[in-house]
Amino acid sequence: MNSQAAALKPVAAVSESDMANAIRALAMDSVQKANSGHPGMPMGMADVATVLFSRFINIDPSAPNWPDRDRFVLSAGHGSMLQYALHFLLGYDDMPIEELQRFRQLGSRTAGHPEYGHALGIETTTGPLGQGIATAVGMALAERMLAARHGADLVDHFTYVIAGDGCLQEGISHEAIDLAGHLKLSRLIVFWDDNSISIDGPTSLSTSMDQAARFKAAGWHVQSVDGHDTEAVGAAIEAAQQSDRPSLIACRTVIGKGAPNLGGSEKTHGAPLGDAEITATRENIGWDYAPFEVPDDILFAWREIAERGQAARRAWEQRLAASPQRRALESAVAGNLPDTVFDALGAFRKEHVEKATKVATRKASEMALSAINAATDLTVGGSADLTHSNLTITKGMDRIAPDDYAGRYIHYGIREHGMAAAMNGIALHGGFVPYGGTFLCFADYARGAMRLSALMGQRVIYVMTHDSIGLGEDGPTHQPIEHLAMLRATPNLNVFRPADIIETAECWELALKSKTRPSVLVLSRQNLPMLRQAHSEEAHSEEAHSDEPHSVENRSSHGAYILREPAKHRAVTLIATGSEVEIAVAAAERLETEHGIAAAVVSMPCWELFEEQDADYHKAVLGSAPRIAIEAAARLGWDRWIGDTGAFVGMTGFGASAPAPDLYRHFDITPEAVAAAALKLII
């Protein structure tokens, strides 16, 4: 198997130097034709990539999603032509030479940075520096966890990363390498393109970091080699594969290697070499071929690597077919949650409607998770050192620890950004449904990786508690104001802010069913009453034509719904989310009893799902009466729902430190304020 196999020899009659020069030529030709791109890194790391792929890596381009394949992550994503050249040379069906000729053009598979889902074999979207290496930590962790469940005979692969100086300067790299070193993720091997060049010039302009010492301090196995000495690179990979720790191989390279005049200069980083330098480079490396031409013998040598991977994949499939773990592994990799999860959530909702359970929605989330985690072992939880505030651990969840990967709960440490990226890696790897918690205001720290969750369409669930001024005494530094607007502005991201225990369970169900979209559950610290009345649920159950408790309609699935419809024609519509729905209900009652005004209450737990409903549903829910939005957050975005004549009751600045009830009164987010706003609108 991969971790114990001896290094394979390069193909006879074709040198690894020739194979590497094919990468260099394709990279410089593609960037030149596009008049855009980064030739320097692919040319500099061509020798390292050639050794890795020709001797070690196990992938099969004919079955790019084979579960036990090695993962290759180009963290230095600006050097995307390295990956595209490799894919053409290896024979991926979707990467003919024409795609390289369309590099960076609209509709091509060869985007400026590697994009997950745009081309076969791209394991993750990279480009924002540091995201690749941090995501790879999640992949390597998922490999160890899946192996602990299903055995090394079926799960035994490496995660290889090429990272540049920029990746290692980004702060997320520290979170990632610290976590990987602590957990002893020995199947993670990182190649550092140590070329001492960044966009502005030499890296000495901005850093004096001893990266090898930093990785050693984090518990990594560290080696330094000449990145153009193929035998030294091969020996380093062999040693890394045998280590019981994650490995860094610092590869001293020349950016733009082969370019006689520009090699070693920042001028090769992000611009075409130019016709004259490309002609000189061809002569310098002995590449006597036209642009985009690769001779048959060199191409054959690369295609033999693919044949080796195909043989390894077929041998694995035979082991899988004979294994008693087959069904369990296939089910885990498919990511299909059993119906028992949703049956359990249906029973949970029925129980708590009848009990009228009053709890904070973070507690409601914990209670719902207890039902979920008892019904499936595919969910993997965690928190950025806020476990007992986020309430993300449930009974029976063993913790992941160094050398012990059989559990289901990950202590990510105070690393919100690293946690989010690692969860992306776990989701991309397959086998688990990851969720992780922090405070909503710290979405700022996790933002880069959260954006990639949405961009890649991964089922990653963010449990973000302490969602408003309702957290109280911790004050404005911890009270989120603009965060809901920021998250709602992100495409392909469902932002759920449930109002009570029933909506919380519904939102969990929707998050688990959203296989191509991440979710954020925005949860309160303070207790909230159960607002969904039992008689209302019974009515909707009858509408659903079923007597089964778990078939009761998930009303949050529409994004918004009428929680309270007055008997008379409505004069005003109050729209709220989360903890402010309680305020809207109290305001509606006040308007009716004190002023005889009929007010409807709309709970809107998810803007994104509501926006997806048709115009008739929008009209039925929102009505034609004046509208008031109530949310203890910034107004930005609410005008789309309340219109030009609507009013907003919420925050206009940052919060303050005080008990939550005092803060709601201080900032005038009260039933009285809502009622006053309604009277002003309609009288």
PDB file of C-alpha atoms in Angstrom, residues 11-267:
ATOM      1  CA  VAL A  11      10.464   5.903 -16.879  1.00  0.00           C
ATOM      2  CA  ALA A  12      13.471   4.590 -18.800  1.00  0.00           C
ATOM      3  CA  ALA A  13      14.819   6.650 -21.729  1.00  0.00           C
ATOM      4  CA  VAL A  14      13.002   9.794 -20.646  1.00  0.00           C
ATOM      5  CA  SER A  15      14.645  11.784 -17.889  1.00  0.00           C
ATOM      6  CA  GLU A  16      12.806  13.528 -15.117  1.00  0.00           C
ATOM      7  CA  SER A  17      14.470  16.689 -16.393  1.00  0.00           C
ATOM      8  CA  ASP A  18      12.706  16.258 -19.746  1.00  0.00           C
ATOM      9  CA  MET A  19       9.409  15.601 -17.964  1.00  0.00           C
ATOM     10  CA  ALA A  20       9.853  18.724 -15.842  1.00  0.00           C
ATOM     11  CA  ASN A  21      10.715  20.820 -18.874  1.00  0.00           C
ATOM     12  CA  ALA A  22       7.369  19.842 -20.390  1.00  0.00           C
ATOM     13  CA  ILE A  23       5.720  21.568 -17.407  1.00  0.00           C
ATOM     14  CA  ARG A  24       7.921  24.633 -17.841  1.00  0.00           C
ATOM     15  CA  ALA A  25       7.168  24.934 -21.546  1.00  0.00           C
ATOM     16  CA  LEU A  26       3.417  24.486 -21.162  1.00  0.00           C
ATOM     17  CA  ALA A  27       3.314  27.004 -18.308  1.00  0.00           C
ATOM     18  CA  MET A  28       5.207  29.732 -20.114  1.00  0.00           C
ATOM     19  CA  ASP A  29       3.330  29.152 -23.400  1.00  0.00           C
ATOM     20  CA  SER A  30      -0.105  29.264 -21.745  1.00  0.00           C
ATOM     21  CA  VAL A  31       0.648  32.423 -19.778  1.00  0.00           C
ATOM     22  CA  GLN A  32       2.100  34.057 -22.872  1.00  0.00           C
ATOM     23  CA  LYS A  33      -0.956  33.227 -25.004  1.00  0.00           C
ATOM     24  CA  ALA A  34      -3.312  34.504 -22.297  1.00  0.00           C
ATOM     25  CA  ASN A  35      -1.088  37.543 -21.708  1.00  0.00           C
ATOM     26  CA  SER A  36      -1.901  36.927 -18.050  1.00  0.00           C
ATOM     27  CA  GLY A  37      -0.820  34.585 -15.286  1.00  0.00           C
ATOM     28  CA  HIS A  38       2.072  33.394 -13.156  1.00  0.00           C
ATOM     29  CA  PRO A  39       4.793  31.382 -14.914  1.00  0.00           C
ATOM     30  CA  GLY A  40       7.455  31.659 -12.213  1.00  0.00           C
ATOM     31  CA  MET A  41       6.154  29.155  -9.650  1.00  0.00           C
ATOM     32  CA  PRO A  42       5.303  26.374 -12.139  1.00  0.00           C
ATOM     33  CA  MET A  43       8.739  26.690 -13.704  1.00  0.00           C
ATOM     34  CA  GLY A  44      10.456  26.751 -10.330  1.00  0.00           C
ATOM     35  CA  MET A  45       8.571  23.794  -8.846  1.00  0.00           C
ATOM     36  CA  ALA A  46       8.479  21.658 -11.999  1.00  0.00           C
ATOM     37  CA  ASP A  47      11.275  19.378 -10.761  1.00  0.00           C
ATOM     38  CA  VAL A  48       9.618  18.785  -7.371  1.00  0.00           C
ATOM     39  CA  ALA A  49       6.233  18.107  -8.976  1.00  0.00           C
ATOM     40  CA  THR A  50       7.788  15.696 -11.453  1.00  0.00           C
ATOM     41  CA  VAL A  51       9.442  13.638  -8.726  1.00  0.00           C
ATOM     42  CA  LEU A  52       6.261  13.599  -6.646  1.00  0.00           C
ATOM     43  CA  PHE A  53       4.075  12.450  -9.514  1.00  0.00           C
ATOM     44  CA  SER A  54       6.502  10.137 -11.307  1.00  0.00           C
ATOM     45  CA  ARG A  55       7.629   8.235  -8.234  1.00  0.00           C
ATOM     46  CA  PHE A  56       5.102   8.550  -5.446  1.00  0.00           C
ATOM     47  CA  ILE A  57       1.609   9.895  -5.915  1.00  0.00           C
ATOM     48  CA  ASN A  58      -1.328   7.538  -6.406  1.00  0.00           C
ATOM     49  CA  ILE A  59      -4.074   9.089  -8.501  1.00  0.00           C
ATOM     50  CA  ASP A  60      -6.115   7.747 -11.397  1.00  0.00           C
ATOM     51  CA  PRO A  61      -7.247  10.339 -13.955  1.00  0.00           C
ATOM     52  CA  SER A  62      -9.805   7.850 -15.288  1.00  0.00           C
ATOM     53  CA  ALA A  63     -11.435   7.742 -11.831  1.00  0.00           C
ATOM     54  CA  PRO A  64     -10.568  11.115 -10.299  1.00  0.00           C
ATOM     55  CA  ASN A  65     -12.847  10.662  -7.255  1.00  0.00           C
ATOM     56  CA  TRP A  66     -11.497   7.263  -6.203  1.00  0.00           C
ATOM     57  CA  PRO A  67     -11.827   7.500  -2.385  1.00  0.00           C
ATOM     58  CA  ASP A  68      -8.353   6.179  -1.483  1.00  0.00           C
ATOM     59  CA  ARG A  69      -6.464   8.387  -3.936  1.00  0.00           C
ATOM     60  CA  ASP A  70      -3.730  10.670  -2.707  1.00  0.00           C
ATOM     61  CA  ARG A  71      -4.821  14.290  -2.491  1.00  0.00           C
ATOM     62  CA  PHE A  72      -2.770  16.996  -4.199  1.00  0.00           C
ATOM     63  CA  VAL A  73      -3.380  20.585  -3.109  1.00  0.00           C
ATOM     64  CA  LEU A  74      -1.768  23.499  -4.922  1.00  0.00           C
ATOM     65  CA  SER A  75      -1.934  25.978  -2.066  1.00  0.00           C
ATOM     66  CA  ALA A  76       0.077  28.491  -4.094  1.00  0.00           C
ATOM     67  CA  GLY A  77      -2.882  28.635  -6.445  1.00  0.00           C
ATOM     68  CA  HIS A  78      -1.569  31.502  -8.543  1.00  0.00           C
ATOM     69  CA  GLY A  79       0.749  28.899 -10.076  1.00  0.00           C
ATOM     70  CA  SER A  80      -2.283  27.113 -11.495  1.00  0.00           C
ATOM     71  CA  MET A  81      -0.545  26.304 -14.771  1.00  0.00           C
ATOM     72  CA  LEU A  82       1.508  23.756 -12.831  1.00  0.00           C
ATOM     73  CA  GLN A  83      -1.685  21.837 -12.076  1.00  0.00           C
ATOM     74  CA  TYR A  84      -3.205  22.264 -15.525  1.00  0.00           C
ATOM     75  CA  ALA A  85       0.024  21.153 -17.197  1.00  0.00           C
ATOM     76  CA  LEU A  86       0.128  18.076 -14.948  1.00  0.00           C
ATOM     77  CA  HIS A  87      -3.483  17.246 -15.788  1.00  0.00           C
ATOM     78  CA  PHE A  88      -2.864  17.474 -19.522  1.00  0.00           C
ATOM     79  CA  LEU A  89       0.292  15.408 -19.276  1.00  0.00           C
ATOM     80  CA  LEU A  90      -1.397  12.764 -17.120  1.00  0.00           C
ATOM     81  CA  GLY A  91      -4.331  12.507 -19.503  1.00  0.00           C
ATOM     82  CA  TYR A  92      -7.363  13.830 -17.631  1.00  0.00           C
ATOM     83  CA  ASP A  93     -10.297  13.593 -20.054  1.00  0.00           C
ATOM     84  CA  ASP A  94     -11.347  17.187 -19.546  1.00  0.00           C
ATOM     85  CA  MET A  95      -7.880  18.700 -19.983  1.00  0.00           C
ATOM     86  CA  PRO A  96      -6.884  18.490 -23.664  1.00  0.00           C
ATOM     87  CA  ILE A  97      -4.233  20.843 -24.972  1.00  0.00           C
ATOM     88  CA  GLU A  98      -6.982  23.212 -26.156  1.00  0.00           C
ATOM     89  CA  GLU A  99      -7.869  23.962 -22.541  1.00  0.00           C
ATOM     90  CA  LEU A 100      -4.297  25.084 -21.855  1.00  0.00           C
ATOM     91  CA  GLN A 101      -4.537  27.288 -24.937  1.00  0.00           C
ATOM     92  CA  ARG A 102      -7.667  28.868 -23.396  1.00  0.00           C
ATOM     93  CA  PHE A 103      -5.969  29.580 -20.052  1.00  0.00           C
ATOM     94  CA  ARG A 104      -7.801  32.275 -18.077  1.00  0.00           C
ATOM     95  CA  GLN A 105     -10.483  32.724 -20.752  1.00  0.00           C
ATOM     96  CA  LEU A 106     -14.220  32.850 -20.146  1.00  0.00           C
ATOM     97  CA  GLY A 107     -15.756  29.387 -19.983  1.00  0.00           C
ATOM     98  CA  SER A 108     -12.463  27.490 -19.919  1.00  0.00           C
ATOM     99  CA  ARG A 109     -11.632  24.848 -17.323  1.00  0.00           C
ATOM    100  CA  THR A 110      -8.272  26.526 -16.830  1.00  0.00           C
ATOM    101  CA  ALA A 111      -9.311  29.368 -14.540  1.00  0.00           C
ATOM    102  CA  GLY A 112      -6.764  31.798 -13.198  1.00  0.00           C
ATOM    103  CA  HIS A 113      -6.657  29.889  -9.917  1.00  0.00           C
ATOM    104  CA  PRO A 114      -7.661  26.243  -9.387  1.00  0.00           C
ATOM    105  CA  GLU A 115     -11.420  26.076  -8.857  1.00  0.00           C
ATOM    106  CA  TYR A 116     -13.029  23.037  -7.265  1.00  0.00           C
ATOM    107  CA  GLY A 117     -15.631  21.578  -9.605  1.00  0.00           C
ATOM    108  CA  HIS A 118     -14.384  23.410 -12.713  1.00  0.00           C
ATOM    109  CA  ALA A 119     -12.016  20.622 -13.722  1.00  0.00           C
ATOM    110  CA  LEU A 120     -11.505  17.012 -12.724  1.00  0.00           C
ATOM    111  CA  GLY A 121      -8.878  16.286 -10.096  1.00  0.00           C
ATOM    112  CA  ILE A 122      -8.888  19.713  -8.444  1.00  0.00           C
ATOM    113  CA  GLU A 123      -9.361  18.834  -4.791  1.00  0.00           C
ATOM    114  CA  THR A 124     -10.039  22.336  -3.491  1.00  0.00           C
ATOM    115  CA  THR A 125     -10.282  25.933  -4.615  1.00  0.00           C
ATOM    116  CA  THR A 126      -7.069  27.789  -3.893  1.00  0.00           C
ATOM    117  CA  GLY A 127      -5.757  31.237  -4.613  1.00  0.00           C
ATOM    118  CA  PRO A 128      -6.341  33.095  -1.344  1.00  0.00           C
ATOM    119  CA  LEU A 129      -2.946  32.278   0.097  1.00  0.00           C
ATOM    120  CA  GLY A 130      -2.834  29.931   3.062  1.00  0.00           C
ATOM    121  CA  GLN A 131      -6.262  28.433   2.384  1.00  0.00           C
ATOM    122  CA  GLY A 132      -4.827  25.425   0.576  1.00  0.00           C
ATOM    123  CA  ILE A 133      -2.506  24.282   3.327  1.00  0.00           C
ATOM    124  CA  ALA A 134      -5.196  24.888   5.973  1.00  0.00           C
ATOM    125  CA  THR A 135      -7.801  22.965   3.974  1.00  0.00           C
ATOM    126  CA  ALA A 136      -5.298  20.149   3.494  1.00  0.00           C
ATOM    127  CA  VAL A 137      -5.067  19.789   7.279  1.00  0.00           C
ATOM    128  CA  GLY A 138      -8.769  18.910   7.276  1.00  0.00           C
ATOM    129  CA  MET A 139      -8.226  16.413   4.463  1.00  0.00           C
ATOM    130  CA  ALA A 140      -5.372  14.746   6.311  1.00  0.00           C
ATOM    131  CA  LEU A 141      -7.428  14.617   9.494  1.00  0.00           C
ATOM    132  CA  ALA A 142     -10.386  13.100   7.633  1.00  0.00           C
ATOM    133  CA  GLU A 143      -8.075  10.428   6.208  1.00  0.00           C
ATOM    134  CA  ARG A 144      -6.895   9.433   9.692  1.00  0.00           C
ATOM    135  CA  MET A 145     -10.460   9.444  11.064  1.00  0.00           C
ATOM    136  CA  LEU A 146     -11.805   7.383   8.166  1.00  0.00           C
ATOM    137  CA  ALA A 147      -8.911   4.921   8.556  1.00  0.00           C
ATOM    138  CA  ALA A 148      -9.683   4.579  12.262  1.00  0.00           C
ATOM    139  CA  ARG A 149     -13.248   3.568  11.381  1.00  0.00           C
ATOM    140  CA  HIS A 150     -12.708   1.405   8.325  1.00  0.00           C
ATOM    141  CA  GLY A 151      -9.125   0.151   8.540  1.00  0.00           C
ATOM    142  CA  ALA A 152      -5.827   0.860   6.793  1.00  0.00           C
ATOM    143  CA  ASP A 153      -6.545  -1.748   4.150  1.00  0.00           C
ATOM    144  CA  LEU A 154      -9.202   0.579   2.697  1.00  0.00           C
ATOM    145  CA  VAL A 155      -8.025   4.023   3.841  1.00  0.00           C
ATOM    146  CA  ASP A 156      -4.323   4.742   3.509  1.00  0.00           C
ATOM    147  CA  HIS A 157      -3.396   7.776   1.459  1.00  0.00           C
ATOM    148  CA  PHE A 158      -1.350  10.952   1.659  1.00  0.00           C
ATOM    149  CA  THR A 159      -2.232  14.612   1.288  1.00  0.00           C
ATOM    150  CA  TYR A 160       0.482  16.494  -0.593  1.00  0.00           C
ATOM    151  CA  VAL A 161       0.646  20.296  -0.651  1.00  0.00           C
ATOM    152  CA  ILE A 162       2.726  22.772  -2.610  1.00  0.00           C
ATOM    153  CA  ALA A 163       2.854  26.030  -0.669  1.00  0.00           C
ATOM    154  CA  GLY A 164       4.720  29.235  -1.320  1.00  0.00           C
ATOM    155  CA  ASP A 165       6.193  31.992   0.806  1.00  0.00           C
ATOM    156  CA  GLY A 166       2.862  33.805   0.721  1.00  0.00           C
ATOM    157  CA  CYS A 167       0.976  30.790   2.072  1.00  0.00           C
ATOM    158  CA  LEU A 168       3.357  30.590   5.007  1.00  0.00           C
ATOM    159  CA  GLN A 169       3.192  34.320   5.727  1.00  0.00           C
ATOM    160  CA  GLU A 170      -0.595  34.375   5.963  1.00  0.00           C
ATOM    161  CA  GLY A 171      -1.776  34.071   9.554  1.00  0.00           C
ATOM    162  CA  ILE A 172      -3.982  31.070   8.812  1.00  0.00           C
ATOM    163  CA  SER A 173      -0.840  29.023   8.149  1.00  0.00           C
ATOM    164  CA  HIS A 174       0.125  29.278  11.806  1.00  0.00           C
ATOM    165  CA  GLU A 175      -3.274  28.005  12.931  1.00  0.00           C
ATOM    166  CA  ALA A 176      -3.058  25.157  10.421  1.00  0.00           C
ATOM    167  CA  ILE A 177       0.459  23.946  11.130  1.00  0.00           C
ATOM    168  CA  ASP A 178      -0.071  24.174  14.886  1.00  0.00           C
ATOM    169  CA  LEU A 179      -3.199  22.018  14.692  1.00  0.00           C
ATOM    170  CA  ALA A 180      -1.619  19.503  12.308  1.00  0.00           C
ATOM    171  CA  GLY A 181       1.492  19.174  14.438  1.00  0.00           C
ATOM    172  CA  HIS A 182      -0.523  18.725  17.604  1.00  0.00           C
ATOM    173  CA  LEU A 183      -2.659  16.002  16.034  1.00  0.00           C
ATOM    174  CA  LYS A 184       0.384  14.274  14.458  1.00  0.00           C
ATOM    175  CA  LEU A 185      -1.163  14.115  11.004  1.00  0.00           C
ATOM    176  CA  SER A 186       1.574  11.976   9.541  1.00  0.00           C
ATOM    177  CA  ARG A 187      -0.063  11.607   6.114  1.00  0.00           C
ATOM    178  CA  LEU A 188       0.336  15.333   5.442  1.00  0.00           C
ATOM    179  CA  ILE A 189       3.416  16.343   3.428  1.00  0.00           C
ATOM    180  CA  VAL A 190       3.992  19.989   2.491  1.00  0.00           C
ATOM    181  CA  PHE A 191       6.501  21.172  -0.110  1.00  0.00           C
ATOM    182  CA  TRP A 192       7.554  24.750   0.518  1.00  0.00           C
ATOM    183  CA  ASP A 193       8.582  26.567  -2.646  1.00  0.00           C
ATOM    184  CA  ASP A 194      11.424  28.382  -0.926  1.00  0.00           C
ATOM    185  CA  ASN A 195      12.402  30.796  -3.698  1.00  0.00           C
ATOM    186  CA  SER A 196      12.763  33.939  -1.535  1.00  0.00           C
ATOM    187  CA  ILE A 197      10.684  35.980  -3.993  1.00  0.00           C
ATOM    188  CA  SER A 198       7.320  37.704  -3.594  1.00  0.00           C
ATOM    189  CA  ILE A 199       5.470  40.206  -5.757  1.00  0.00           C
ATOM    190  CA  ASP A 200       7.282  43.234  -4.352  1.00  0.00           C
ATOM    191  CA  GLY A 201      10.724  41.638  -4.664  1.00  0.00           C
ATOM    192  CA  PRO A 202      12.839  39.565  -2.267  1.00  0.00           C
ATOM    193  CA  THR A 203      10.965  38.209   0.739  1.00  0.00           C
ATOM    194  CA  SER A 204      13.602  39.865   2.921  1.00  0.00           C
ATOM    195  CA  LEU A 205      11.650  43.081   2.382  1.00  0.00           C
ATOM    196  CA  SER A 206       9.010  41.862   4.805  1.00  0.00           C
ATOM    197  CA  THR A 207      10.078  38.733   6.693  1.00  0.00           C
ATOM    198  CA  SER A 208      13.013  37.224   8.525  1.00  0.00           C
ATOM    199  CA  MET A 209      11.104  34.165   9.729  1.00  0.00           C
ATOM    200  CA  ASP A 210      12.991  30.901  10.106  1.00  0.00           C
ATOM    201  CA  GLN A 211      10.213  28.764   8.666  1.00  0.00           C
ATOM    202  CA  ALA A 212      11.976  25.475   9.354  1.00  0.00           C
ATOM    203  CA  ALA A 213      12.267  26.379  13.024  1.00  0.00           C
ATOM    204  CA  ARG A 214       8.614  27.415  13.117  1.00  0.00           C
ATOM    205  CA  PHE A 215       7.445  24.085  11.735  1.00  0.00           C
ATOM    206  CA  LYS A 216       9.764  22.171  14.065  1.00  0.00           C
ATOM    207  CA  ALA A 217       8.363  24.092  17.021  1.00  0.00           C
ATOM    208  CA  ALA A 218       4.870  23.006  15.931  1.00  0.00           C
ATOM    209  CA  GLY A 219       5.908  19.358  15.990  1.00  0.00           C
ATOM    210  CA  TRP A 220       6.595  18.766  12.300  1.00  0.00           C
ATOM    211  CA  HIS A 221       9.243  16.614  10.655  1.00  0.00           C
ATOM    212  CA  VAL A 222      11.339  19.119   8.675  1.00  0.00           C
ATOM    213  CA  GLN A 223      13.843  18.654   5.845  1.00  0.00           C
ATOM    214  CA  SER A 224      15.562  21.105   3.511  1.00  0.00           C
ATOM    215  CA  VAL A 225      16.636  20.189  -0.013  1.00  0.00           C
ATOM    216  CA  ASP A 226      17.723  21.675  -3.309  1.00  0.00           C
ATOM    217  CA  GLY A 227      14.405  21.712  -5.158  1.00  0.00           C
ATOM    218  CA  HIS A 228      16.168  21.063  -8.452  1.00  0.00           C
ATOM    219  CA  ASP A 229      18.056  17.986  -7.212  1.00  0.00           C
ATOM    220  CA  THR A 230      15.585  15.259  -8.077  1.00  0.00           C
ATOM    221  CA  GLU A 231      17.340  12.550  -6.083  1.00  0.00           C
ATOM    222  CA  ALA A 232      17.406  14.731  -2.989  1.00  0.00           C
ATOM    223  CA  VAL A 233      13.711  15.513  -3.415  1.00  0.00           C
ATOM    224  CA  GLY A 234      12.888  11.815  -3.841  1.00  0.00           C
ATOM    225  CA  ALA A 235      14.846  10.845  -0.729  1.00  0.00           C
ATOM    226  CA  ALA A 236      13.101  13.579   1.260  1.00  0.00           C
ATOM    227  CA  ILE A 237       9.659  12.308   0.227  1.00  0.00           C
ATOM    228  CA  GLU A 238      10.600   8.761   1.229  1.00  0.00           C
ATOM    229  CA  ALA A 239      11.698   9.984   4.639  1.00  0.00           C
ATOM    230  CA  ALA A 240       8.542  12.078   5.041  1.00  0.00           C
ATOM    231  CA  GLN A 241       6.343   9.088   4.273  1.00  0.00           C
ATOM    232  CA  GLN A 242       7.968   7.155   7.094  1.00  0.00           C
ATOM    233  CA  SER A 243       7.605   9.935   9.675  1.00  0.00           C
ATOM    234  CA  ASP A 244       5.060   9.746  12.484  1.00  0.00           C
ATOM    235  CA  ARG A 245       4.497  13.492  12.172  1.00  0.00           C
ATOM    236  CA  PRO A 246       3.381  15.858   9.406  1.00  0.00           C
ATOM    237  CA  SER A 247       6.299  16.814   7.184  1.00  0.00           C
ATOM    238  CA  LEU A 248       7.654  19.990   5.679  1.00  0.00           C
ATOM    239  CA  ILE A 249      10.112  19.681   2.808  1.00  0.00           C
ATOM    240  CA  ALA A 250      11.685  23.080   2.232  1.00  0.00           C
ATOM    241  CA  CYS A 251      12.623  23.108  -1.449  1.00  0.00           C
ATOM    242  CA  ARG A 252      15.187  25.770  -2.341  1.00  0.00           C
ATOM    243  CA  THR A 253      14.194  26.771  -5.845  1.00  0.00           C
ATOM    244  CA  VAL A 254      14.717  29.421  -8.486  1.00  0.00           C
ATOM    245  CA  ILE A 255      11.523  31.156  -9.528  1.00  0.00           C
ATOM    246  CA  GLY A 256      11.172  30.994 -13.293  1.00  0.00           C
ATOM    247  CA  LYS A 257      13.792  28.233 -13.461  1.00  0.00           C
ATOM    248  CA  GLY A 258      15.085  27.907 -17.025  1.00  0.00           C
ATOM    249  CA  ALA A 259      14.528  31.513 -18.062  1.00  0.00           C
ATOM    250  CA  PRO A 260      18.101  32.745 -18.663  1.00  0.00           C
ATOM    251  CA  ASN A 261      17.509  36.444 -18.048  1.00  0.00           C
ATOM    252  CA  LEU A 262      14.458  36.608 -15.782  1.00  0.00           C
ATOM    253  CA  GLY A 263      14.876  33.455 -13.697  1.00  0.00           C
ATOM    254  CA  GLY A 264      15.226  34.259 -10.004  1.00  0.00           C
ATOM    255  CA  SER A 265      13.457  37.601 -10.425  1.00  0.00           C
ATOM    256  CA  GLU A 266      10.077  38.816  -9.210  1.00  0.00           C
ATOM    257  CA  LYS A 267       9.448  39.722 -12.865  1.00  0.00           C
TER     258      LYS A 267
END
